[in-house]
mmCIF file with all atom_site columns, C-alpha atoms in Angstrom:
data_model
loop_
_atom_site.group_PDB
_atom_site.id
_atom_site.type_symbol
_atom_site.label_atom_id
_atom_site.label_alt_id
_atom_site.label_comp_id
_atom_site.label_asym_id
_atom_site.label_entity_id
_atom_site.label_seq_id
_atom_site.pdbx_PDB_ins_code
_atom_site.Cartn_x
_atom_site.Cartn_y
_atom_site.Cartn_z
_atom_site.occupancy
_atom_site.B_iso_or_equiv
_atom_site.pdbx_formal_charge
_atom_site.auth_seq_id
_atom_site.auth_comp_id
_atom_site.auth_asym_id
_atom_site.auth_atom_id
_atom_site.pdbx_PDB_model_num
ATOM 1   C CA . MET A 1 1   ? 60.691 64.724 -7.213 1.00 51.00 ? 1   MET A CA 1
ATOM 2   C CA . ASN A 1 2   ? 58.560 64.669 -3.922 1.00 55.00 ? 2   ASN A CA 1
ATOM 3   C CA . SER A 1 3   ? 55.192 63.708 -4.398 1.00 54.00 ? 3   SER A CA 1
ATOM 4   C CA . THR A 1 4   ? 54.385 63.365 -0.674 1.00 54.00 ? 4   THR A CA 1
ATOM 5   C CA . PRO A 1 5   ? 52.217 66.467 0.696  1.00 55.00 ? 5   PRO A CA 1
ATOM 6   C CA . GLU A 1 6   ? 54.014 68.859 3.355  1.00 68.00 ? 6   GLU A CA 1
ATOM 7   C CA . GLN A 1 7   ? 50.097 69.120 5.373  1.00 67.00 ? 7   GLN A CA 1
ATOM 8   C CA . LEU A 1 8   ? 47.322 67.481 5.151  1.00 69.00 ? 8   LEU A CA 1
ATOM 9   C CA . ARG A 1 9   ? 44.082 69.460 6.612  1.00 70.00 ? 9   ARG A CA 1
ATOM 10  C CA . PHE A 1 10  ? 41.323 67.566 8.442  1.00 73.00 ? 10  PHE A CA 1
ATOM 11  C CA . ALA A 1 11  ? 37.823 69.064 9.784  1.00 73.00 ? 11  ALA A CA 1
ATOM 12  C CA . SER A 1 12  ? 38.361 71.501 12.639 1.00 71.00 ? 12  SER A CA 1
ATOM 13  C CA . ILE A 1 13  ? 37.482 71.392 16.277 1.00 72.00 ? 13  ILE A CA 1
ATOM 14  C CA . PRO A 1 14  ? 36.167 74.975 17.759 1.00 75.00 ? 14  PRO A CA 1
ATOM 15  C CA . GLY A 1 15  ? 38.972 77.382 18.158 1.00 74.00 ? 15  GLY A CA 1
ATOM 16  C CA . HIS A 1 16  ? 41.488 75.011 16.524 1.00 71.00 ? 16  HIS A CA 1
ATOM 17  C CA . THR A 1 17  ? 43.080 73.861 12.700 1.00 72.00 ? 17  THR A CA 1
ATOM 18  C CA . VAL A 1 18  ? 43.291 70.676 12.495 1.00 70.00 ? 18  VAL A CA 1
ATOM 19  C CA . ARG A 1 19  ? 46.850 69.830 10.185 1.00 69.00 ? 19  ARG A CA 1
ATOM 20  C CA . ALA A 1 20  ? 49.098 66.841 9.713  1.00 69.00 ? 20  ALA A CA 1
ATOM 21  C CA . ASP A 1 21  ? 52.504 67.257 8.824  1.00 65.00 ? 21  ASP A CA 1
ATOM 22  C CA . PHE A 1 22  ? 55.608 64.863 8.659  1.00 63.00 ? 22  PHE A CA 1
ATOM 23  C CA . ALA A 1 23  ? 58.126 66.661 11.385 1.00 63.00 ? 23  ALA A CA 1
ATOM 24  C CA . GLY A 1 24  ? 57.252 64.658 14.321 1.00 59.00 ? 24  GLY A CA 1
ATOM 25  C CA . GLY A 1 25  ? 55.575 65.769 17.508 1.00 59.00 ? 25  GLY A CA 1
ATOM 26  C CA . GLY A 1 26  ? 52.638 64.487 19.793 1.00 59.00 ? 26  GLY A CA 1
ATOM 27  C CA . LEU A 1 27  ? 52.223 61.159 17.727 1.00 57.00 ? 27  LEU A CA 1
ATOM 28  C CA . SER A 1 28  ? 49.299 58.226 17.336 1.00 62.00 ? 28  SER A CA 1
ATOM 29  C CA . SER A 1 29  ? 49.578 55.381 15.606 1.00 62.00 ? 29  SER A CA 1
ATOM 30  C CA . ASP A 1 30  ? 45.622 55.998 14.413 1.00 71.00 ? 30  ASP A CA 1
ATOM 31  C CA . LEU A 1 31  ? 44.154 58.468 11.757 1.00 77.00 ? 31  LEU A CA 1
ATOM 32  C CA . GLY A 1 32  ? 40.826 56.845 11.557 1.00 82.00 ? 32  GLY A CA 1
ATOM 33  C CA . PRO A 1 33  ? 39.129 58.608 13.993 1.00 87.00 ? 33  PRO A CA 1
ATOM 34  C CA . VAL A 1 34  ? 39.532 61.999 12.278 1.00 84.00 ? 34  VAL A CA 1
ATOM 35  C CA . LEU A 1 35  ? 38.812 60.782 9.091  1.00 85.00 ? 35  LEU A CA 1
ATOM 36  C CA . LEU A 1 36  ? 35.540 59.071 10.559 1.00 87.00 ? 36  LEU A CA 1
ATOM 37  C CA . ARG A 1 37  ? 34.984 62.751 12.176 1.00 89.00 ? 37  ARG A CA 1
ATOM 38  C CA . GLY A 1 38  ? 34.864 64.204 8.774  1.00 87.00 ? 38  GLY A CA 1
ATOM 39  C CA . VAL A 1 39  ? 32.366 61.624 7.249  1.00 87.00 ? 39  VAL A CA 1
ATOM 40  C CA . ASP A 1 40  ? 30.233 62.037 10.479 1.00 89.00 ? 40  ASP A CA 1
ATOM 41  C CA . LEU A 1 41  ? 29.912 65.673 10.287 1.00 88.00 ? 41  LEU A CA 1
ATOM 42  C CA . GLN A 1 42  ? 29.104 65.403 6.603  1.00 87.00 ? 42  GLN A CA 1
ATOM 43  C CA . ILE A 1 43  ? 26.258 62.721 7.436  1.00 86.00 ? 43  ILE A CA 1
ATOM 44  C CA . GLY A 1 44  ? 25.376 63.258 10.858 1.00 88.00 ? 44  GLY A CA 1
ATOM 45  C CA . LEU A 1 45  ? 24.956 59.571 11.972 1.00 86.00 ? 45  LEU A CA 1
ATOM 46  C CA . THR A 1 46  ? 25.815 60.226 15.301 1.00 90.00 ? 46  THR A CA 1
ATOM 47  C CA . GLU A 1 47  ? 23.765 63.079 15.691 1.00 92.00 ? 47  GLU A CA 1
ATOM 48  C CA . ARG A 1 48  ? 20.415 60.706 14.435 1.00 90.00 ? 48  ARG A CA 1
ATOM 49  C CA . LEU A 1 49  ? 21.838 57.925 16.953 1.00 89.00 ? 49  LEU A CA 1
ATOM 50  C CA . ASN A 1 50  ? 21.993 60.058 19.828 1.00 91.00 ? 50  ASN A CA 1
ATOM 51  C CA . ALA A 1 51  ? 18.600 61.396 19.374 1.00 91.00 ? 51  ALA A CA 1
ATOM 52  C CA . ALA A 1 52  ? 17.189 58.202 19.080 1.00 89.00 ? 52  ALA A CA 1
ATOM 53  C CA . LEU A 1 53  ? 18.540 57.237 22.679 1.00 88.00 ? 53  LEU A CA 1
ATOM 54  C CA . VAL A 1 54  ? 17.091 58.203 25.794 1.00 86.00 ? 54  VAL A CA 1
ATOM 55  C CA . ASP A 1 55  ? 19.824 59.294 28.322 1.00 88.00 ? 55  ASP A CA 1
ATOM 56  C CA . ALA A 1 56  ? 18.073 57.906 31.552 1.00 87.00 ? 56  ALA A CA 1
ATOM 57  C CA . ARG A 1 57  ? 21.455 58.736 33.786 1.00 87.00 ? 57  ARG A CA 1
ATOM 58  C CA . HIS A 1 58  ? 21.285 61.366 36.686 1.00 90.00 ? 58  HIS A CA 1
ATOM 59  C CA . PRO A 1 59  ? 22.583 64.554 35.606 1.00 89.00 ? 59  PRO A CA 1
ATOM 60  C CA . SER A 1 60  ? 24.936 64.944 38.556 1.00 91.00 ? 60  SER A CA 1
ATOM 61  C CA . TYR A 1 61  ? 26.340 62.022 37.808 1.00 89.00 ? 61  TYR A CA 1
ATOM 62  C CA . ILE A 1 62  ? 27.263 62.607 34.162 1.00 90.00 ? 62  ILE A CA 1
ATOM 63  C CA . THR A 1 63  ? 31.109 63.223 33.227 1.00 90.00 ? 63  THR A CA 1
ATOM 64  C CA . HIS A 1 64  ? 30.917 62.038 29.445 1.00 92.00 ? 64  HIS A CA 1
ATOM 65  C CA . SER A 1 65  ? 27.644 63.546 27.551 1.00 92.00 ? 65  SER A CA 1
ATOM 66  C CA . GLN A 1 66  ? 25.688 60.485 25.620 1.00 92.00 ? 66  GLN A CA 1
ATOM 67  C CA . ARG A 1 67  ? 26.772 61.965 22.350 1.00 93.00 ? 67  ARG A CA 1
ATOM 68  C CA . ASP A 1 68  ? 30.462 61.901 23.514 1.00 93.00 ? 68  ASP A CA 1
ATOM 69  C CA . LEU A 1 69  ? 30.290 58.136 24.451 1.00 93.00 ? 69  LEU A CA 1
ATOM 70  C CA . LEU A 1 70  ? 28.310 57.135 21.308 1.00 91.00 ? 70  LEU A CA 1
ATOM 71  C CA . THR A 1 71  ? 30.916 59.290 19.301 1.00 92.00 ? 71  THR A CA 1
ATOM 72  C CA . GLN A 1 72  ? 33.651 57.450 21.192 1.00 91.00 ? 72  GLN A CA 1
ATOM 73  C CA . ARG A 1 73  ? 32.248 53.875 20.991 1.00 91.00 ? 73  ARG A CA 1
ATOM 74  C CA . ILE A 1 74  ? 31.289 54.501 17.053 1.00 88.00 ? 74  ILE A CA 1
ATOM 75  C CA . TYR A 1 75  ? 35.061 55.903 16.198 1.00 89.00 ? 75  TYR A CA 1
ATOM 76  C CA . GLN A 1 76  ? 36.466 52.601 18.209 1.00 89.00 ? 76  GLN A CA 1
ATOM 77  C CA . ILE A 1 77  ? 34.663 50.499 16.327 1.00 88.00 ? 77  ILE A CA 1
ATOM 78  C CA . GLY A 1 78  ? 35.249 51.628 13.023 1.00 86.00 ? 78  GLY A CA 1
ATOM 79  C CA . CYS A 1 79  ? 38.876 51.735 13.876 1.00 86.00 ? 79  CYS A CA 1
ATOM 80  C CA . GLY A 1 80  ? 39.229 48.050 14.603 1.00 86.00 ? 80  GLY A CA 1
ATOM 81  C CA . TYR A 1 81  ? 38.832 48.383 18.512 1.00 86.00 ? 81  TYR A CA 1
ATOM 82  C CA . GLU A 1 82  ? 35.974 46.470 18.792 1.00 83.00 ? 82  GLU A CA 1
ATOM 83  C CA . ASP A 1 83  ? 36.046 45.596 22.597 1.00 80.00 ? 83  ASP A CA 1
ATOM 84  C CA . GLY A 1 84  ? 35.081 48.190 24.903 1.00 80.00 ? 84  GLY A CA 1
ATOM 85  C CA . ASN A 1 85  ? 38.180 47.548 27.331 1.00 82.00 ? 85  ASN A CA 1
ATOM 86  C CA . ASP A 1 86  ? 40.076 49.538 24.502 1.00 88.00 ? 86  ASP A CA 1
ATOM 87  C CA . SER A 1 87  ? 38.845 52.417 25.884 1.00 90.00 ? 87  SER A CA 1
ATOM 88  C CA . ASN A 1 88  ? 41.400 52.434 28.670 1.00 89.00 ? 88  ASN A CA 1
ATOM 89  C CA . CYS A 1 89  ? 44.524 52.732 26.401 1.00 88.00 ? 89  CYS A CA 1
ATOM 90  C CA . LEU A 1 90  ? 42.325 55.067 23.823 1.00 90.00 ? 90  LEU A CA 1
ATOM 91  C CA . ARG A 1 91  ? 40.824 57.400 26.121 1.00 91.00 ? 91  ARG A CA 1
ATOM 92  C CA . HIS A 1 92  ? 44.307 59.430 26.218 1.00 89.00 ? 92  HIS A CA 1
ATOM 93  C CA . ASP A 1 93  ? 45.345 58.958 22.263 1.00 89.00 ? 93  ASP A CA 1
ATOM 94  C CA . PRO A 1 94  ? 45.441 61.765 20.560 1.00 87.00 ? 94  PRO A CA 1
ATOM 95  C CA . MET A 1 95  ? 43.611 61.139 17.364 1.00 86.00 ? 95  MET A CA 1
ATOM 96  C CA . PHE A 1 96  ? 40.863 59.466 19.345 1.00 89.00 ? 96  PHE A CA 1
ATOM 97  C CA . LYS A 1 97  ? 40.594 62.765 21.332 1.00 90.00 ? 97  LYS A CA 1
ATOM 98  C CA . LEU A 1 98  ? 40.472 64.711 18.490 1.00 87.00 ? 98  LEU A CA 1
ATOM 99  C CA . GLY A 1 99  ? 38.029 62.805 16.496 1.00 88.00 ? 99  GLY A CA 1
ATOM 100 C CA . ALA A 1 100 ? 35.868 63.289 19.432 1.00 89.00 ? 100 ALA A CA 1
ATOM 101 C CA . GLY A 1 101 ? 36.058 67.041 19.069 1.00 88.00 ? 101 GLY A CA 1
ATOM 102 C CA . ARG A 1 102 ? 38.758 67.326 21.921 1.00 88.00 ? 102 ARG A CA 1
ATOM 103 C CA . LEU A 1 103 ? 41.787 69.075 22.571 1.00 84.00 ? 103 LEU A CA 1
ATOM 104 C CA . PRO A 1 104 ? 44.306 66.468 21.552 1.00 83.00 ? 104 PRO A CA 1
ATOM 105 C CA . PHE A 1 105 ? 47.161 67.037 24.362 1.00 83.00 ? 105 PHE A CA 1
ATOM 106 C CA . ASP A 1 106 ? 44.868 68.031 27.159 1.00 85.00 ? 106 ASP A CA 1
ATOM 107 C CA . ALA A 1 107 ? 44.957 66.189 30.099 1.00 83.00 ? 107 ALA A CA 1
ATOM 108 C CA . ASP A 1 108 ? 41.810 67.063 31.628 1.00 87.00 ? 108 ASP A CA 1
ATOM 109 C CA . THR A 1 109 ? 40.012 65.854 27.895 1.00 88.00 ? 109 THR A CA 1
ATOM 110 C CA . ALA A 1 110 ? 40.386 62.405 28.270 1.00 92.00 ? 110 ALA A CA 1
ATOM 111 C CA . LEU A 1 111 ? 37.658 60.461 26.807 1.00 94.00 ? 111 LEU A CA 1
ATOM 112 C CA . ALA A 1 112 ? 35.490 57.530 28.962 1.00 93.00 ? 112 ALA A CA 1
ATOM 113 C CA . SER A 1 113 ? 37.082 54.490 30.515 1.00 93.00 ? 113 SER A CA 1
ATOM 114 C CA . ALA A 1 114 ? 36.141 50.779 29.673 1.00 91.00 ? 114 ALA A CA 1
ATOM 115 C CA . ALA A 1 115 ? 34.226 50.950 32.954 1.00 91.00 ? 115 ALA A CA 1
ATOM 116 C CA . THR A 1 116 ? 32.090 53.961 31.771 1.00 91.00 ? 116 THR A CA 1
ATOM 117 C CA . MET A 1 117 ? 31.577 52.298 28.384 1.00 90.00 ? 117 MET A CA 1
ATOM 118 C CA . SER A 1 118 ? 30.483 48.696 29.618 1.00 88.00 ? 118 SER A CA 1
ATOM 119 C CA . ARG A 1 119 ? 27.876 50.677 31.749 1.00 88.00 ? 119 ARG A CA 1
ATOM 120 C CA . PHE A 1 120 ? 26.503 52.980 28.740 1.00 89.00 ? 120 PHE A CA 1
ATOM 121 C CA . GLY A 1 121 ? 26.339 49.956 26.768 1.00 85.00 ? 121 GLY A CA 1
ATOM 122 C CA . HIS A 1 122 ? 24.388 47.823 29.465 1.00 85.00 ? 122 HIS A CA 1
ATOM 123 C CA . ALA A 1 123 ? 21.952 50.511 30.147 1.00 85.00 ? 123 ALA A CA 1
ATOM 124 C CA . VAL A 1 124 ? 20.631 50.782 26.424 1.00 83.00 ? 124 VAL A CA 1
ATOM 125 C CA . SER A 1 125 ? 16.609 49.159 27.022 1.00 83.00 ? 125 SER A CA 1
ATOM 126 C CA . SER A 1 126 ? 15.168 47.217 24.187 1.00 83.00 ? 126 SER A CA 1
ATOM 127 C CA . LYS A 1 127 ? 12.994 50.463 23.204 1.00 87.00 ? 127 LYS A CA 1
ATOM 128 C CA . ASP A 1 128 ? 16.361 51.996 22.552 1.00 85.00 ? 128 ASP A CA 1
ATOM 129 C CA . ILE A 1 129 ? 17.879 49.368 20.390 1.00 83.00 ? 129 ILE A CA 1
ATOM 130 C CA . TYR A 1 130 ? 14.367 49.444 18.076 1.00 85.00 ? 130 TYR A CA 1
ATOM 131 C CA . ARG A 1 131 ? 15.084 53.411 17.756 1.00 87.00 ? 131 ARG A CA 1
ATOM 132 C CA . PHE A 1 132 ? 18.654 52.868 17.185 1.00 82.00 ? 132 PHE A CA 1
ATOM 133 C CA . GLY A 1 133 ? 17.952 50.440 14.639 1.00 83.00 ? 133 GLY A CA 1
ATOM 134 C CA . LYS A 1 134 ? 15.372 53.082 13.071 1.00 83.00 ? 134 LYS A CA 1
ATOM 135 C CA . ALA A 1 135 ? 17.995 55.436 13.263 1.00 82.00 ? 135 ALA A CA 1
ATOM 136 C CA . LEU A 1 136 ? 20.906 53.401 11.377 1.00 78.00 ? 136 LEU A CA 1
ATOM 137 C CA . SER A 1 137 ? 17.872 52.269 8.791  1.00 77.00 ? 137 SER A CA 1
ATOM 138 C CA . SER A 1 138 ? 17.492 55.871 7.817  1.00 69.00 ? 138 SER A CA 1
ATOM 139 C CA . ASN A 1 139 ? 20.491 56.308 5.539  1.00 58.00 ? 139 ASN A CA 1
ATOM 140 C CA . SER A 1 140 ? 20.018 59.731 4.344  1.00 53.00 ? 140 SER A CA 1
ATOM 141 C CA . SER A 1 141 ? 22.698 62.329 4.025  1.00 45.00 ? 141 SER A CA 1
ATOM 142 C CA . PRO A 1 142 ? 22.107 65.960 4.256  1.00 48.00 ? 142 PRO A CA 1
ATOM 143 C CA . ALA A 1 143 ? 25.433 66.599 2.459  1.00 46.00 ? 143 ALA A CA 1
ATOM 144 C CA . SER A 1 144 ? 25.081 64.790 -0.356 1.00 44.00 ? 144 SER A CA 1
ATOM 145 C CA . PRO A 1 145 ? 22.271 62.004 -1.442 1.00 44.00 ? 145 PRO A CA 1
ATOM 146 C CA . ALA A 1 146 ? 25.304 60.632 -4.105 1.00 42.00 ? 146 ALA A CA 1
ATOM 147 C CA . ARG A 1 147 ? 27.479 59.829 -1.496 1.00 43.00 ? 147 ARG A CA 1
ATOM 148 C CA . ARG A 1 148 ? 26.126 57.881 1.381  1.00 46.00 ? 148 ARG A CA 1
ATOM 149 C CA . ALA A 1 149 ? 27.204 55.773 4.558  1.00 46.00 ? 149 ALA A CA 1
ATOM 150 C CA . ILE A 1 150 ? 26.068 52.473 4.963  1.00 47.00 ? 150 ILE A CA 1
ATOM 151 C CA . TRP A 1 151 ? 26.530 51.580 8.822  1.00 46.00 ? 151 TRP A CA 1
ATOM 152 C CA . CYS A 1 152 ? 26.313 47.738 8.883  1.00 50.00 ? 152 CYS A CA 1
ATOM 153 C CA . SER A 1 153 ? 25.218 46.540 12.500 1.00 47.00 ? 153 SER A CA 1
ATOM 154 C CA . THR A 1 154 ? 25.575 43.147 13.918 1.00 49.00 ? 154 THR A CA 1
ATOM 155 C CA . TRP A 1 155 ? 23.181 42.621 17.037 1.00 49.00 ? 155 TRP A CA 1
ATOM 156 C CA . THR A 1 156 ? 23.975 39.892 19.094 1.00 51.00 ? 156 THR A CA 1
ATOM 157 C CA . THR A 1 157 ? 22.012 38.528 22.171 1.00 49.00 ? 157 THR A CA 1
ATOM 158 C CA . ARG A 1 158 ? 22.896 36.245 24.782 1.00 55.00 ? 158 ARG A CA 1
ATOM 159 C CA . ARG A 1 159 ? 20.947 34.378 27.167 1.00 55.00 ? 159 ARG A CA 1
ATOM 160 C CA . THR A 1 160 ? 22.771 33.951 30.657 1.00 58.00 ? 160 THR A CA 1
ATOM 161 C CA . PRO A 1 161 ? 21.344 31.081 33.011 1.00 61.00 ? 161 PRO A CA 1
ATOM 162 C CA . PRO A 1 162 ? 19.653 32.036 36.279 1.00 60.00 ? 162 PRO A CA 1
ATOM 163 C CA . THR A 1 163 ? 21.829 31.841 39.429 1.00 63.00 ? 163 THR A CA 1
ATOM 164 C CA . ALA A 1 164 ? 20.870 31.793 42.854 1.00 62.00 ? 164 ALA A CA 1
ATOM 165 C CA . GLY A 1 165 ? 16.968 32.472 42.102 1.00 60.00 ? 165 GLY A CA 1
ATOM 166 C CA . ASN A 1 166 ? 17.668 35.289 39.230 1.00 60.00 ? 166 ASN A CA 1
ATOM 167 C CA . ARG A 1 167 ? 15.856 34.968 36.300 1.00 60.00 ? 167 ARG A CA 1
ATOM 168 C CA . TRP A 1 168 ? 17.591 34.306 32.805 1.00 54.00 ? 168 TRP A CA 1
ATOM 169 C CA . ARG A 1 169 ? 18.956 37.528 31.522 1.00 53.00 ? 169 ARG A CA 1
ATOM 170 C CA . PHE A 1 170 ? 19.100 38.619 28.111 1.00 52.00 ? 170 PHE A CA 1
ATOM 171 C CA . THR A 1 171 ? 22.205 40.680 27.068 1.00 52.00 ? 171 THR A CA 1
ATOM 172 C CA . THR A 1 172 ? 22.303 42.128 23.779 1.00 50.00 ? 172 THR A CA 1
ATOM 173 C CA . THR A 1 173 ? 25.558 43.763 22.174 1.00 53.00 ? 173 THR A CA 1
ATOM 174 C CA . ILE A 1 174 ? 25.449 46.101 19.096 1.00 51.00 ? 174 ILE A CA 1
ATOM 175 C CA . THR A 1 175 ? 28.300 46.644 16.962 1.00 54.00 ? 175 THR A CA 1
ATOM 176 C CA . ALA A 1 176 ? 28.224 49.120 13.918 1.00 52.00 ? 176 ALA A CA 1
ATOM 177 C CA . ALA A 1 177 ? 30.782 50.140 11.195 1.00 51.00 ? 177 ALA A CA 1
ATOM 178 C CA . PRO A 1 178 ? 30.834 52.385 8.706  1.00 50.00 ? 178 PRO A CA 1
ATOM 179 C CA . ALA A 1 179 ? 31.445 51.603 5.024  1.00 50.00 ? 179 ALA A CA 1
ATOM 180 C CA . ILE A 1 180 ? 31.019 54.878 2.237  1.00 47.00 ? 180 ILE A CA 1
ATOM 181 C CA . CYS A 1 181 ? 29.489 54.097 -0.946 1.00 45.00 ? 181 CYS A CA 1
ATOM 182 C CA . HIS A 1 182 ? 30.051 56.333 -3.983 1.00 41.00 ? 182 HIS A CA 1
#
């Protein structure tokens, strides 16, 4: 008796059905982004965080939307890739692309690079951090009040000493990871 299912189904992306089977084909070592996408679509966390942050970038220079950058960063952290430099390897990973709602094998739909993620992280203002915290603390799930996602966040502030007449700099790093409670 074989107890292994022949196919697994996941949240779809527009115009495509997402299934996993055991026949090989395009491979990835990580299924986490697809699972996180399913949870995120139910609780709307990325949408709340996106609404909380102000995108001050000039529209003509934008390749990746703020929502796409948030999605990529949150899913990477949720899958254990806490360093932003992991973005260089994961930007072409089919499961991370699928989790971000992109076609997994399309070369033109690469996710953001580590440099882009670094600029995105350093552009966040203190007001953005405050609104981000409010969005994280509003733990409401439109899908089901009995099933809530708790996002554990760590905020680290580092003071950099002045150099060549510059003032002290403060750098804030935000790390968030999901935990599902039933």
